[in-house]
Amino acid sequence: IVMTQTPVSSLVTLGQPASISCRSSHSLLHRDGNTYLSWLQQRPGQPPRLLIYKTSYRFSGVPDRFSGSGAGTNFTLKISRVEAEDVGVYYCMQTTRLYTFGQGTRLEIK
Amino acid sequence: EAQVVASGGGLVQPGGSLRLSCATSGFTFSRYWMHWVRQTPEKGLVWVARINIEGSDTSYEESVKGRFTISRDNAKSTLYLEMNSLRAEDTAVYYCASLTTPAILGGQGTVVTVSS
């Protein structure tokens, strides 16, 4: 399964919303009824960390300004109000059939 | 808090070998499938290998099949990656993780550089 993210980079003003899209080449609906799409954040110089799993479940400790949505082959990560600490690269990851990652979206502050 | 920390990377010549280790804590290691993922600027994040709970079933990304071997020691809560016949294109930061949902990520990776 190929994962394609848009945009490649995003320049956002502090306090403004941001949105990242992820499209999969095949449906991510698993036969068990779950959709195994996750979002990861990688801050500069840091390893990736989990933000969102199963499309819309926020991982423990993740601020509620982060939200995930979508179904089938189209998914979105939204940040309601961007903060300085949100700078980094965001990846979508599917684990429905083996494991593949999007190419990443770089978020920068204006 | 679940933690995974990879180690064992370094500089190795083409054709050489390395053994990576991953120390884990904060979760019941023996209940999780475990994975290795690598990252390069060119290809981004790429899944490399996975192993089931008992260590009896493994799976590999096509380019490393026959060269890499994933294994685990549940008594020591440790994951391993034996890498043989290394190539320049294996140069990457290697992370261990559990990609079962929700994923266990966030540990420091280990840098592998294959160069003469």
PDB file of N, CA, C and O in Angstrom, chain A residues 18-94:
ATOM      1  N   ALA A  18      -3.929  24.145  10.932  1.00  0.00           N
ATOM      2  CA  ALA A  18      -3.164  23.473   9.886  1.00  0.00           C
ATOM      3  C   ALA A  18      -3.830  22.139   9.587  1.00  0.00           C
ATOM      4  O   ALA A  18      -4.447  21.529  10.466  1.00  0.00           O
ATOM      5  N   SER A  19      -3.688  21.716   8.350  1.00  0.00           N
ATOM      6  CA  SER A  19      -4.314  20.476   7.926  1.00  0.00           C
ATOM      7  C   SER A  19      -3.370  19.720   6.996  1.00  0.00           C
ATOM      8  O   SER A  19      -2.744  20.319   6.122  1.00  0.00           O
ATOM      9  N   ILE A  20      -3.250  18.418   7.208  1.00  0.00           N
ATOM     10  CA  ILE A  20      -2.408  17.555   6.385  1.00  0.00           C
ATOM     11  C   ILE A  20      -3.257  16.394   5.890  1.00  0.00           C
ATOM     12  O   ILE A  20      -3.996  15.789   6.668  1.00  0.00           O
ATOM     13  N   SER A  21      -3.129  16.101   4.603  1.00  0.00           N
ATOM     14  CA  SER A  21      -3.899  15.003   4.022  1.00  0.00           C
ATOM     15  C   SER A  21      -3.017  13.804   3.730  1.00  0.00           C
ATOM     16  O   SER A  21      -1.829  13.947   3.427  1.00  0.00           O
ATOM     17  N   CYS A  22      -3.616  12.649   3.800  1.00  0.00           N
ATOM     18  CA  CYS A  22      -2.924  11.398   3.518  1.00  0.00           C
ATOM     19  C   CYS A  22      -3.872  10.512   2.723  1.00  0.00           C
ATOM     20  O   CYS A  22      -5.021  10.295   3.137  1.00  0.00           O
ATOM     21  N   ARG A  23      -3.391  10.043   1.597  1.00  0.00           N
ATOM     22  CA  ARG A  23      -4.212   9.165   0.759  1.00  0.00           C
ATOM     23  C   ARG A  23      -3.496   7.826   0.594  1.00  0.00           C
ATOM     24  O   ARG A  23      -2.286   7.800   0.337  1.00  0.00           O
ATOM     25  N   SER A  24      -4.244   6.746   0.721  1.00  0.00           N
ATOM     26  CA  SER A  24      -3.662   5.411   0.548  1.00  0.00           C
ATOM     27  C   SER A  24      -4.100   4.834  -0.797  1.00  0.00           C
ATOM     28  O   SER A  24      -5.173   5.161  -1.304  1.00  0.00           O
ATOM     29  N   SER A  25      -3.250   3.990  -1.359  1.00  0.00           N
ATOM     30  CA  SER A  25      -3.539   3.402  -2.669  1.00  0.00           C
ATOM     31  C   SER A  25      -4.626   2.324  -2.599  1.00  0.00           C
ATOM     32  O   SER A  25      -5.209   1.971  -3.626  1.00  0.00           O
ATOM     33  N   HIS A  26      -4.856   1.796  -1.405  1.00  0.00           N
ATOM     34  CA  HIS A  26      -5.900   0.798  -1.192  1.00  0.00           C
ATOM     35  C   HIS A  26      -6.618   1.141   0.114  1.00  0.00           C
ATOM     36  O   HIS A  26      -6.046   1.792   0.997  1.00  0.00           O
ATOM     37  N   SER A  27      -7.853   0.682   0.227  1.00  0.00           N
ATOM     38  CA  SER A  27      -8.607   0.929   1.448  1.00  0.00           C
ATOM     39  C   SER A  27      -7.859   0.381   2.658  1.00  0.00           C
ATOM     40  O   SER A  27      -7.279  -0.716   2.602  1.00  0.00           O
ATOM     41  N   LEU A  28      -7.894   1.147   3.747  1.00  0.00           N
ATOM     42  CA  LEU A  28      -7.232   0.727   4.977  1.00  0.00           C
ATOM     43  C   LEU A  28      -8.199   0.062   5.955  1.00  0.00           C
ATOM     44  O   LEU A  28      -7.838  -0.184   7.114  1.00  0.00           O
ATOM     45  N   LEU A  29      -9.414  -0.217   5.489  1.00  0.00           N
ATOM     46  CA  LEU A  29     -10.381  -0.908   6.340  1.00  0.00           C
ATOM     47  C   LEU A  29      -9.963  -2.366   6.465  1.00  0.00           C
ATOM     48  O   LEU A  29      -9.915  -3.108   5.488  1.00  0.00           O
ATOM     49  N   HIS A  30      -9.661  -2.775   7.680  1.00  0.00           N
ATOM     50  CA  HIS A  30      -9.245  -4.142   7.946  1.00  0.00           C
ATOM     51  C   HIS A  30     -10.487  -5.030   8.062  1.00  0.00           C
ATOM     52  O   HIS A  30     -11.574  -4.547   8.379  1.00  0.00           O
ATOM     53  N   ARG A  31     -10.308  -6.323   7.834  1.00  0.00           N
ATOM     54  CA  ARG A  31     -11.452  -7.235   7.932  1.00  0.00           C
ATOM     55  C   ARG A  31     -12.020  -7.297   9.351  1.00  0.00           C
ATOM     56  O   ARG A  31     -13.151  -7.726   9.537  1.00  0.00           O
ATOM     57  N   ASP A  32     -11.246  -6.819  10.345  1.00  0.00           N
ATOM     58  CA  ASP A  32     -11.772  -6.807  11.715  1.00  0.00           C
ATOM     59  C   ASP A  32     -12.615  -5.563  11.994  1.00  0.00           C
ATOM     60  O   ASP A  32     -13.071  -5.354  13.118  1.00  0.00           O
ATOM     61  N   GLY A  33     -12.777  -4.713  10.980  1.00  0.00           N
ATOM     62  CA  GLY A  33     -13.624  -3.523  11.113  1.00  0.00           C
ATOM     63  C   GLY A  33     -12.868  -2.271  11.507  1.00  0.00           C
ATOM     64  O   GLY A  33     -13.440  -1.173  11.496  1.00  0.00           O
ATOM     65  N   ASN A  34     -11.606  -2.404  11.879  1.00  0.00           N
ATOM     66  CA  ASN A  34     -10.808  -1.237  12.241  1.00  0.00           C
ATOM     67  C   ASN A  34     -10.048  -0.698  11.024  1.00  0.00           C
ATOM     68  O   ASN A  34      -9.770  -1.433  10.077  1.00  0.00           O
ATOM     69  N   THR A  35      -9.713   0.576  11.105  1.00  0.00           N
ATOM     70  CA  THR A  35      -8.891   1.215  10.076  1.00  0.00           C
ATOM     71  C   THR A  35      -7.584   1.637  10.736  1.00  0.00           C
ATOM     72  O   THR A  35      -7.569   2.534  11.573  1.00  0.00           O
ATOM     73  N   TYR A  36      -6.509   0.966  10.343  1.00  0.00           N
ATOM     74  CA  TYR A  36      -5.230   1.132  11.037  1.00  0.00           C
ATOM     75  C   TYR A  36      -4.373   2.212  10.384  1.00  0.00           C
ATOM     76  O   TYR A  36      -3.360   1.941   9.731  1.00  0.00           O
ATOM     77  N   LEU A  37      -4.806   3.444  10.590  1.00  0.00           N
ATOM     78  CA  LEU A  37      -4.082   4.602  10.098  1.00  0.00           C
ATOM     79  C   LEU A  37      -3.651   5.430  11.305  1.00  0.00           C
ATOM     80  O   LEU A  37      -4.471   5.783  12.158  1.00  0.00           O
ATOM     81  N   SER A  38      -2.356   5.697  11.380  1.00  0.00           N
ATOM     82  CA  SER A  38      -1.790   6.471  12.477  1.00  0.00           C
ATOM     83  C   SER A  38      -1.098   7.712  11.939  1.00  0.00           C
ATOM     84  O   SER A  38      -0.720   7.770  10.764  1.00  0.00           O
ATOM     85  N   TRP A  39      -0.927   8.687  12.821  1.00  0.00           N
ATOM     86  CA  TRP A  39      -0.155   9.891  12.515  1.00  0.00           C
ATOM     87  C   TRP A  39       1.004   9.987  13.502  1.00  0.00           C
ATOM     88  O   TRP A  39       0.819   9.790  14.709  1.00  0.00           O
ATOM     89  N   LEU A  40       2.169  10.297  12.960  1.00  0.00           N
ATOM     90  CA  LEU A  40       3.371  10.447  13.766  1.00  0.00           C
ATOM     91  C   LEU A  40       3.904  11.867  13.634  1.00  0.00           C
ATOM     92  O   LEU A  40       3.734  12.502  12.590  1.00  0.00           O
ATOM     93  N   GLN A  41       4.560  12.325  14.679  1.00  0.00           N
ATOM     94  CA  GLN A  41       5.221  13.632  14.655  1.00  0.00           C
ATOM     95  C   GLN A  41       6.712  13.417  14.906  1.00  0.00           C
ATOM     96  O   GLN A  41       7.082  12.663  15.802  1.00  0.00           O
ATOM     97  N   GLN A  42       7.533  14.083  14.114  1.00  0.00           N
ATOM     98  CA  GLN A  42       8.977  14.034  14.351  1.00  0.00           C
ATOM     99  C   GLN A  42       9.503  15.455  14.467  1.00  0.00           C
ATOM    100  O   GLN A  42       9.613  16.169  13.472  1.00  0.00           O
ATOM    101  N   ARG A  43       9.805  15.846  15.676  1.00  0.00           N
ATOM    102  CA  ARG A  43      10.399  17.157  15.901  1.00  0.00           C
ATOM    103  C   ARG A  43      11.856  17.128  15.472  1.00  0.00           C
ATOM    104  O   ARG A  43      12.467  16.059  15.418  1.00  0.00           O
ATOM    105  N   PRO A  44      12.431  18.284  15.176  1.00  0.00           N
ATOM    106  CA  PRO A  44      13.826  18.325  14.717  1.00  0.00           C
ATOM    107  C   PRO A  44      14.761  17.615  15.694  1.00  0.00           C
ATOM    108  O   PRO A  44      14.733  17.876  16.902  1.00  0.00           O
ATOM    109  N   GLY A  45      15.546  16.678  15.158  1.00  0.00           N
ATOM    110  CA  GLY A  45      16.525  15.963  15.954  1.00  0.00           C
ATOM    111  C   GLY A  45      15.969  14.895  16.877  1.00  0.00           C
ATOM    112  O   GLY A  45      16.716  14.318  17.674  1.00  0.00           O
ATOM    113  N   GLN A  46      14.683  14.639  16.768  1.00  0.00           N
ATOM    114  CA  GLN A  46      14.033  13.668  17.650  1.00  0.00           C
ATOM    115  C   GLN A  46      13.527  12.468  16.853  1.00  0.00           C
ATOM    116  O   GLN A  46      13.324  12.560  15.645  1.00  0.00           O
ATOM    117  N   PRO A  47      13.294  11.338  17.525  1.00  0.00           N
ATOM    118  CA  PRO A  47      12.657  10.214  16.827  1.00  0.00           C
ATOM    119  C   PRO A  47      11.170  10.485  16.628  1.00  0.00           C
ATOM    120  O   PRO A  47      10.598  11.347  17.311  1.00  0.00           O
ATOM    121  N   PRO A  48      10.535   9.767  15.730  1.00  0.00           N
ATOM    122  CA  PRO A  48       9.090   9.926  15.550  1.00  0.00           C
ATOM    123  C   PRO A  48       8.333   9.493  16.811  1.00  0.00           C
ATOM    124  O   PRO A  48       8.763   8.564  17.511  1.00  0.00           O
ATOM    125  N   ARG A  49       7.223  10.172  17.074  1.00  0.00           N
ATOM    126  CA  ARG A  49       6.383   9.759  18.180  1.00  0.00           C
ATOM    127  C   ARG A  49       4.936   9.661  17.714  1.00  0.00           C
ATOM    128  O   ARG A  49       4.543  10.331  16.756  1.00  0.00           O
ATOM    129  N   LEU A  50       4.143   8.868  18.383  1.00  0.00           N
ATOM    130  CA  LEU A  50       2.764   8.635  17.992  1.00  0.00           C
ATOM    131  C   LEU A  50       1.854   9.760  18.465  1.00  0.00           C
ATOM    132  O   LEU A  50       1.894  10.162  19.621  1.00  0.00           O
ATOM    133  N   LEU A  51       1.024  10.264  17.537  1.00  0.00           N
ATOM    134  CA  LEU A  51       0.014  11.264  17.877  1.00  0.00           C
ATOM    135  C   LEU A  51      -1.385  10.651  17.876  1.00  0.00           C
ATOM    136  O   LEU A  51      -2.145  10.803  18.822  1.00  0.00           O
ATOM    137  N   ILE A  52      -1.719  10.007  16.776  1.00  0.00           N
ATOM    138  CA  ILE A  52      -3.073   9.524  16.511  1.00  0.00           C
ATOM    139  C   ILE A  52      -2.977   8.074  16.037  1.00  0.00           C
ATOM    140  O   ILE A  52      -2.085   7.740  15.252  1.00  0.00           O
ATOM    141  N   TYR A  53      -3.902   7.225  16.512  1.00  0.00           N
ATOM    142  CA  TYR A  53      -3.962   5.859  16.003  1.00  0.00           C
ATOM    143  C   TYR A  53      -5.402   5.496  15.665  1.00  0.00           C
ATOM    144  O   TYR A  53      -6.337   6.154  16.131  1.00  0.00           O
ATOM    145  N   LYS A  54      -5.569   4.475  14.866  1.00  0.00           N
ATOM    146  CA  LYS A  54      -6.892   4.066  14.365  1.00  0.00           C
ATOM    147  C   LYS A  54      -7.689   5.274  13.896  1.00  0.00           C
ATOM    148  O   LYS A  54      -8.848   5.477  14.267  1.00  0.00           O
ATOM    149  N   THR A  55      -7.051   6.082  13.060  1.00  0.00           N
ATOM    150  CA  THR A  55      -7.628   7.232  12.363  1.00  0.00           C
ATOM    151  C   THR A  55      -7.892   8.443  13.251  1.00  0.00           C
ATOM    152  O   THR A  55      -7.580   9.577  12.864  1.00  0.00           O
ATOM    153  N   SER A  56      -8.473   8.231  14.440  1.00  0.00           N
ATOM    154  CA  SER A  56      -8.958   9.391  15.190  1.00  0.00           C
ATOM    155  C   SER A  56      -8.731   9.334  16.701  1.00  0.00           C
ATOM    156  O   SER A  56      -9.175  10.235  17.416  1.00  0.00           O
ATOM    157  N   TYR A  57      -8.040   8.309  17.182  1.00  0.00           N
ATOM    158  CA  TYR A  57      -7.796   8.182  18.619  1.00  0.00           C
ATOM    159  C   TYR A  57      -6.493   8.886  18.998  1.00  0.00           C
ATOM    160  O   TYR A  57      -5.420   8.523  18.521  1.00  0.00           O
ATOM    161  N   ARG A  58      -6.622   9.884  19.860  1.00  0.00           N
ATOM    162  CA  ARG A  58      -5.415  10.591  20.312  1.00  0.00           C
ATOM    163  C   ARG A  58      -4.652   9.738  21.308  1.00  0.00           C
ATOM    164  O   ARG A  58      -5.240   9.180  22.249  1.00  0.00           O
ATOM    165  N   PHE A  59      -3.345   9.653  21.119  1.00  0.00           N
ATOM    166  CA  PHE A  59      -2.521   8.871  22.032  1.00  0.00           C
ATOM    167  C   PHE A  59      -2.380   9.628  23.347  1.00  0.00           C
ATOM    168  O   PHE A  59      -2.552  10.857  23.414  1.00  0.00           O
ATOM    169  N   SER A  60      -2.057   8.900  24.393  1.00  0.00           N
ATOM    170  CA  SER A  60      -1.901   9.473  25.722  1.00  0.00           C
ATOM    171  C   SER A  60      -0.929  10.655  25.723  1.00  0.00           C
ATOM    172  O   SER A  60       0.180  10.576  25.194  1.00  0.00           O
ATOM    173  N   GLY A  61      -1.373  11.768  26.297  1.00  0.00           N
ATOM    174  CA  GLY A  61      -0.512  12.928  26.432  1.00  0.00           C
ATOM    175  C   GLY A  61      -0.506  13.868  25.237  1.00  0.00           C
ATOM    176  O   GLY A  61       0.116  14.933  25.286  1.00  0.00           O
ATOM    177  N   VAL A  62      -1.183  13.498  24.172  1.00  0.00           N
ATOM    178  CA  VAL A  62      -1.224  14.354  22.982  1.00  0.00           C
ATOM    179  C   VAL A  62      -2.268  15.458  23.178  1.00  0.00           C
ATOM    180  O   VAL A  62      -3.411  15.167  23.550  1.00  0.00           O
ATOM    181  N   PRO A  63      -1.882  16.700  22.943  1.00  0.00           N
ATOM    182  CA  PRO A  63      -2.829  17.813  23.155  1.00  0.00           C
ATOM    183  C   PRO A  63      -4.080  17.668  22.286  1.00  0.00           C
ATOM    184  O   PRO A  63      -4.013  17.164  21.159  1.00  0.00           O
ATOM    185  N   ASP A  64      -5.201  18.181  22.810  1.00  0.00           N
ATOM    186  CA  ASP A  64      -6.449  17.997  22.068  1.00  0.00           C
ATOM    187  C   ASP A  64      -6.579  18.933  20.873  1.00  0.00           C
ATOM    188  O   ASP A  64      -7.591  18.897  20.168  1.00  0.00           O
ATOM    189  N   ARG A  65      -5.580  19.763  20.613  1.00  0.00           N
ATOM    190  CA  ARG A  65      -5.606  20.556  19.378  1.00  0.00           C
ATOM    191  C   ARG A  65      -5.302  19.679  18.157  1.00  0.00           C
ATOM    192  O   ARG A  65      -5.520  20.098  17.021  1.00  0.00           O
ATOM    193  N   PHE A  66      -4.804  18.454  18.398  1.00  0.00           N
ATOM    194  CA  PHE A  66      -4.566  17.504  17.317  1.00  0.00           C
ATOM    195  C   PHE A  66      -5.796  16.600  17.159  1.00  0.00           C
ATOM    196  O   PHE A  66      -6.300  16.055  18.137  1.00  0.00           O
ATOM    197  N   SER A  67      -6.244  16.445  15.917  1.00  0.00           N
ATOM    198  CA  SER A  67      -7.358  15.535  15.670  1.00  0.00           C
ATOM    199  C   SER A  67      -7.157  14.832  14.329  1.00  0.00           C
ATOM    200  O   SER A  67      -6.541  15.378  13.408  1.00  0.00           O
ATOM    201  N   GLY A  68      -7.680  13.632  14.244  1.00  0.00           N
ATOM    202  CA  GLY A  68      -7.584  12.856  13.017  1.00  0.00           C
ATOM    203  C   GLY A  68      -8.956  12.430  12.544  1.00  0.00           C
ATOM    204  O   GLY A  68      -9.865  12.218  13.352  1.00  0.00           O
ATOM    205  N   SER A  69      -9.103  12.326  11.232  1.00  0.00           N
ATOM    206  CA  SER A  69     -10.373  11.907  10.668  1.00  0.00           C
ATOM    207  C   SER A  69     -10.120  11.196   9.355  1.00  0.00           C
ATOM    208  O   SER A  69      -9.003  11.188   8.830  1.00  0.00           O
ATOM    209  N   GLY A  70     -11.187  10.601   8.822  1.00  0.00           N
ATOM    210  CA  GLY A  70     -11.087   9.960   7.524  1.00  0.00           C
ATOM    211  C   GLY A  70     -11.608   8.545   7.539  1.00  0.00           C
ATOM    212  O   GLY A  70     -12.026   8.015   8.561  1.00  0.00           O
ATOM    213  N   ALA A  71     -11.560   7.933   6.358  1.00  0.00           N
ATOM    214  CA  ALA A  71     -12.018   6.558   6.197  1.00  0.00           C
ATOM    215  C   ALA A  71     -11.579   6.071   4.818  1.00  0.00           C
ATOM    216  O   ALA A  71     -11.295   6.888   3.930  1.00  0.00           O
ATOM    217  N   GLY A  72     -11.519   4.749   4.681  1.00  0.00           N
ATOM    218  CA  GLY A  72     -11.213   4.179   3.374  1.00  0.00           C
ATOM    219  C   GLY A  72      -9.802   4.481   2.911  1.00  0.00           C
ATOM    220  O   GLY A  72      -8.845   3.848   3.361  1.00  0.00           O
ATOM    221  N   THR A  73      -9.688   5.462   2.021  1.00  0.00           N
ATOM    222  CA  THR A  73      -8.385   5.822   1.468  1.00  0.00           C
ATOM    223  C   THR A  73      -7.993   7.269   1.719  1.00  0.00           C
ATOM    224  O   THR A  73      -6.919   7.702   1.281  1.00  0.00           O
ATOM    225  N   ASN A  74      -8.839   8.037   2.381  1.00  0.00           N
ATOM    226  CA  ASN A  74      -8.570   9.462   2.576  1.00  0.00           C
ATOM    227  C   ASN A  74      -8.611   9.844   4.041  1.00  0.00           C
ATOM    228  O   ASN A  74      -9.620   9.610   4.726  1.00  0.00           O
ATOM    229  N   PHE A  75      -7.526  10.460   4.505  1.00  0.00           N
ATOM    230  CA  PHE A  75      -7.380  10.770   5.923  1.00  0.00           C
ATOM    231  C   PHE A  75      -6.796  12.172   6.096  1.00  0.00           C
ATOM    232  O   PHE A  75      -6.091  12.678   5.220  1.00  0.00           O
ATOM    233  N   THR A  76      -7.102  12.765   7.267  1.00  0.00           N
ATOM    234  CA  THR A  76      -6.654  14.126   7.541  1.00  0.00           C
ATOM    235  C   THR A  76      -6.211  14.256   8.984  1.00  0.00           C
ATOM    236  O   THR A  76      -6.857  13.736   9.892  1.00  0.00           O
ATOM    237  N   LEU A  77      -5.104  14.958   9.150  1.00  0.00           N
ATOM    238  CA  LEU A  77      -4.658  15.385  10.478  1.00  0.00           C
ATOM    239  C   LEU A  77      -4.878  16.880  10.563  1.00  0.00           C
ATOM    240  O   LEU A  77      -4.464  17.623   9.665  1.00  0.00           O
ATOM    241  N   LYS A  78      -5.525  17.327  11.616  1.00  0.00           N
ATOM    242  CA  LYS A  78      -5.749  18.755  11.806  1.00  0.00           C
ATOM    243  C   LYS A  78      -5.162  19.218  13.123  1.00  0.00           C
ATOM    244  O   LYS A  78      -5.245  18.519  14.136  1.00  0.00           O
ATOM    245  N   ILE A  79      -4.562  20.387  13.073  1.00  0.00           N
ATOM    246  CA  ILE A  79      -4.097  21.067  14.271  1.00  0.00           C
ATOM    247  C   ILE A  79      -4.942  22.331  14.371  1.00  0.00           C
ATOM    248  O   ILE A  79      -4.920  23.173  13.468  1.00  0.00           O
ATOM    249  N   SER A  80      -5.696  22.466  15.439  1.00  0.00           N
ATOM    250  CA  SER A  80      -6.673  23.561  15.512  1.00  0.00           C
ATOM    251  C   SER A  80      -5.994  24.927  15.650  1.00  0.00           C
ATOM    252  O   SER A  80      -6.427  25.909  15.048  1.00  0.00           O
ATOM    253  N   ARG A  81      -4.935  24.978  16.447  1.00  0.00           N
ATOM    254  CA  ARG A  81      -4.191  26.228  16.625  1.00  0.00           C
ATOM    255  C   ARG A  81      -2.718  25.852  16.773  1.00  0.00           C
ATOM    256  O   ARG A  81      -2.310  25.307  17.795  1.00  0.00           O
ATOM    257  N   VAL A  82      -1.943  26.166  15.766  1.00  0.00           N
ATOM    258  CA  VAL A  82      -0.542  25.747  15.744  1.00  0.00           C
ATOM    259  C   VAL A  82       0.263  26.489  16.804  1.00  0.00           C
ATOM    260  O   VAL A  82       0.153  27.721  16.952  1.00  0.00           O
ATOM    261  N   GLU A  83       1.094  25.712  17.522  1.00  0.00           N
ATOM    262  CA  GLU A  83       2.010  26.294  18.491  1.00  0.00           C
ATOM    263  C   GLU A  83       3.450  26.062  18.021  1.00  0.00           C
ATOM    264  O   GLU A  83       3.700  25.213  17.165  1.00  0.00           O
ATOM    265  N   ALA A  84       4.369  26.802  18.624  1.00  0.00           N
ATOM    266  CA  ALA A  84       5.774  26.723  18.204  1.00  0.00           C
ATOM    267  C   ALA A  84       6.319  25.299  18.328  1.00  0.00           C
ATOM    268  O   ALA A  84       7.118  24.856  17.496  1.00  0.00           O
ATOM    269  N   GLU A  85       5.892  24.559  19.325  1.00  0.00           N
ATOM    270  CA  GLU A  85       6.396  23.207  19.547  1.00  0.00           C
ATOM    271  C   GLU A  85       5.880  22.200  18.506  1.00  0.00           C
ATOM    272  O   GLU A  85       6.315  21.044  18.496  1.00  0.00           O
ATOM    273  N   ASP A  86       4.977  22.635  17.637  1.00  0.00           N
ATOM    274  CA  ASP A  86       4.430  21.732  16.623  1.00  0.00           C
ATOM    275  C   ASP A  86       5.312  21.654  15.373  1.00  0.00           C
ATOM    276  O   ASP A  86       5.032  20.869  14.457  1.00  0.00           O
ATOM    277  N   VAL A  87       6.349  22.470  15.345  1.00  0.00           N
ATOM    278  CA  VAL A  87       7.278  22.440  14.204  1.00  0.00           C
ATOM    279  C   VAL A  87       7.905  21.053  14.071  1.00  0.00           C
ATOM    280  O   VAL A  87       8.343  20.462  15.059  1.00  0.00           O
ATOM    281  N   GLY A  88       7.925  20.552  12.858  1.00  0.00           N
ATOM    282  CA  GLY A  88       8.509  19.238  12.627  1.00  0.00           C
ATOM    283  C   GLY A  88       7.927  18.609  11.379  1.00  0.00           C
ATOM    284  O   GLY A  88       7.311  19.290  10.557  1.00  0.00           O
ATOM    285  N   VAL A  89       8.142  17.314  11.253  1.00  0.00           N
ATOM    286  CA  VAL A  89       7.625  16.579  10.105  1.00  0.00           C
ATOM    287  C   VAL A  89       6.564  15.597  10.601  1.00  0.00           C
ATOM    288  O   VAL A  89       6.755  14.907  11.610  1.00  0.00           O
ATOM    289  N   TYR A  90       5.467  15.548   9.875  1.00  0.00           N
ATOM    290  CA  TYR A  90       4.350  14.678  10.226  1.00  0.00           C
ATOM    291  C   TYR A  90       4.227  13.566   9.188  1.00  0.00           C
ATOM    292  O   TYR A  90       4.321  13.815   7.985  1.00  0.00           O
ATOM    293  N   TYR A  91       4.022  12.346   9.684  1.00  0.00           N
ATOM    294  CA  TYR A  91       3.904  11.182   8.814  1.00  0.00           C
ATOM    295  C   TYR A  91       2.592  10.447   9.085  1.00  0.00           C
ATOM    296  O   TYR A  91       2.202  10.282  10.248  1.00  0.00           O
ATOM    297  N   CYS A  92       1.954   9.989   8.032  1.00  0.00           N
ATOM    298  CA  CYS A  92       0.890   9.015   8.223  1.00  0.00           C
ATOM    299  C   CYS A  92       1.516   7.631   8.066  1.00  0.00           C
ATOM    300  O   CYS A  92       2.539   7.468   7.394  1.00  0.00           O
ATOM    301  N   MET A  93       0.915   6.658   8.711  1.00  0.00           N
ATOM    302  CA  MET A  93       1.429   5.289   8.697  1.00  0.00           C
ATOM    303  C   MET A  93       0.252   4.325   8.674  1.00  0.00           C
ATOM    304  O   MET A  93      -0.676   4.465   9.470  1.00  0.00           O
ATOM    305  N   GLN A  94       0.288   3.369   7.750  1.00  0.00           N
ATOM    306  CA  GLN A  94      -0.771   2.366   7.729  1.00  0.00           C
ATOM    307  C   GLN A  94      -0.214   1.041   8.213  1.00  0.00           C
ATOM    308  O   GLN A  94       0.912   0.647   7.853  1.00  0.00           O
TER     309      GLN A  94
END
